[in-house]
């Protein structure tokens, strides 16, 4: 291994986040001359054959991994997951058919806020009053039968909680922000009508949102909206109405291929469960030195959040972790403490190293 490789840290940042080393190396090797075109992928036309192949293959691999058929379409849209918070109610909700929201953390609350701004938001359940320690369970949901959709945030990146069930909506279309756990586990994606993910957590570099949605739904975008805010623009033009972020989509395609080569979503889920167990065990076996934020039944397999006995120790933990090549463990300011993001690309050795460090740190302090 070169120094450049051996000097890499275990990167626990929440997003942008670590990507598989194999993928980075492949992109590096192809960077100057993509597919014998004599040009870099970032220098070629989005109407060229080499790019079109990248685009089509990425879409096909994503649908295959999600085990979805051609009643679903894959779209690539810019503006981040945050623009989806607005585009969804703009396209699909109305004062008569409001968007229903489960508030389970920061991002679901931000999504709801956009719907409220448009006069079309309604809360179906919330764990805000109890500090977002859990995701609302089925028996807590009050879904309006006239709702245009129920929106959930599948994994709450900041609080470290995750849905471990798929809500039964009684026929109301189910929409999900899967930014931070997309392609991390096999899931019955066919129960969802609309899924989206900012790719910078688990799928690639920042710059594009992956949307996977039912064709019959995205055909019905609101006609009074500007072109670039309508889903059917992206659908009809294969996400090539305007210049797409080619490099991002190329990287997402490479990550999807990598996931396939590792054994698909089942293999990802097994690895992710092992990593999560190492860290949750370190918390649970610490005699209260580490306190997990999430209730046990809502624990995230992607973002492990925990506090230490006091803020001084938390600061010390961050500094000493970095000395052990464990980077990015500081939690979000709204929760405090630590957050270890262990997305698909985090090797098991990384989680082992952090669990060992947690053990040592506890003993020393
Ligand atoms: C990071 C994140 C977002 C925000 O994504 P942007 O692309 O920065 O707008 C939204 N939802 C979830 C679950 C996230 O983790």
PDB file of N, CA, C and O in Angstrom, residues 33 72 85 90 100 144 178 183 214 238-239 291 312:
ATOM      1  N   UNK A  33      -8.595   9.512 -18.293  1.00  0.00           N
ATOM      2  CA  UNK A  33      -9.009   8.990 -19.603  1.00  0.00           C
ATOM      3  C   UNK A  33     -10.109   7.962 -19.391  1.00  0.00           C
ATOM      4  O   UNK A  33      -9.851   6.782 -19.185  1.00  0.00           O
ATOM      5  N   UNK A  72     -41.187   1.221 -11.398  1.00  0.00           N
ATOM      6  CA  UNK A  72     -40.465   2.274 -10.672  1.00  0.00           C
ATOM      7  C   UNK A  72     -39.479   2.953 -11.609  1.00  0.00           C
ATOM      8  O   UNK A  72     -38.955   2.336 -12.540  1.00  0.00           O
ATOM      9  N   UNK A  85     -37.614  18.171   0.237  1.00  0.00           N
ATOM     10  CA  UNK A  85     -38.581  18.541   1.286  1.00  0.00           C
ATOM     11  C   UNK A  85     -39.648  19.488   0.717  1.00  0.00           C
ATOM     12  O   UNK A  85     -40.804  19.444   1.125  1.00  0.00           O
ATOM     13  N   UNK A  90     -44.962  20.415  -3.048  1.00  0.00           N
ATOM     14  CA  UNK A  90     -45.320  21.230  -4.219  1.00  0.00           C
ATOM     15  C   UNK A  90     -45.996  20.388  -5.294  1.00  0.00           C
ATOM     16  O   UNK A  90     -46.946  20.819  -5.929  1.00  0.00           O
ATOM     17  N   UNK A 100     -48.902  14.135   5.136  1.00  0.00           N
ATOM     18  CA  UNK A 100     -48.821  13.754   6.549  1.00  0.00           C
ATOM     19  C   UNK A 100     -47.375  13.418   6.882  1.00  0.00           C
ATOM     20  O   UNK A 100     -46.679  12.784   6.078  1.00  0.00           O
ATOM     21  N   UNK A 144     -54.220  10.739   8.298  1.00  0.00           N
ATOM     22  CA  UNK A 144     -55.466  11.215   7.688  1.00  0.00           C
ATOM     23  C   UNK A 144     -55.745  10.376   6.432  1.00  0.00           C
ATOM     24  O   UNK A 144     -54.905  10.313   5.537  1.00  0.00           O
ATOM     25  N   UNK A 178     -34.610   8.383   2.663  1.00  0.00           N
ATOM     26  CA  UNK A 178     -33.659   7.319   3.036  1.00  0.00           C
ATOM     27  C   UNK A 178     -32.224   7.792   2.845  1.00  0.00           C
ATOM     28  O   UNK A 178     -31.329   6.991   2.563  1.00  0.00           O
ATOM     29  N   UNK A 183     -29.795   1.578   0.646  1.00  0.00           N
ATOM     30  CA  UNK A 183     -28.964   0.427   0.250  1.00  0.00           C
ATOM     31  C   UNK A 183     -28.146  -0.150   1.408  1.00  0.00           C
ATOM     32  O   UNK A 183     -27.096  -0.737   1.200  1.00  0.00           O
ATOM     33  N   UNK A 214     -42.641   5.422  -7.951  1.00  0.00           N
ATOM     34  CA  UNK A 214     -43.577   4.778  -8.877  1.00  0.00           C
ATOM     35  C   UNK A 214     -43.829   5.696 -10.068  1.00  0.00           C
ATOM     36  O   UNK A 214     -44.135   6.885  -9.903  1.00  0.00           O
ATOM     37  N   UNK A 238     -35.456  11.440 -18.777  1.00  0.00           N
ATOM     38  CA  UNK A 238     -34.449  10.526 -18.225  1.00  0.00           C
ATOM     39  C   UNK A 238     -33.408  11.277 -17.385  1.00  0.00           C
ATOM     40  O   UNK A 238     -32.208  10.957 -17.434  1.00  0.00           O
ATOM     41  N   UNK A 239     -33.857  12.260 -16.628  1.00  0.00           N
ATOM     42  CA  UNK A 239     -32.968  13.094 -15.791  1.00  0.00           C
ATOM     43  C   UNK A 239     -31.887  13.800 -16.606  1.00  0.00           C
ATOM     44  O   UNK A 239     -30.814  14.131 -16.091  1.00  0.00           O
ATOM     45  N   UNK A 291     -23.742   6.595  27.496  1.00  0.00           N
ATOM     46  CA  UNK A 291     -25.202   6.516  27.484  1.00  0.00           C
ATOM     47  C   UNK A 291     -25.698   6.722  26.068  1.00  0.00           C
ATOM     48  O   UNK A 291     -25.478   7.781  25.469  1.00  0.00           O
ATOM     49  N   UNK A 312     -16.493  17.741  29.320  1.00  0.00           N
ATOM     50  CA  UNK A 312     -15.025  17.741  29.292  1.00  0.00           C
ATOM     51  C   UNK A 312     -14.507  16.415  28.742  1.00  0.00           C
ATOM     52  O   UNK A 312     -13.623  16.378  27.881  1.00  0.00           O
TER      53      UNK A 312
END
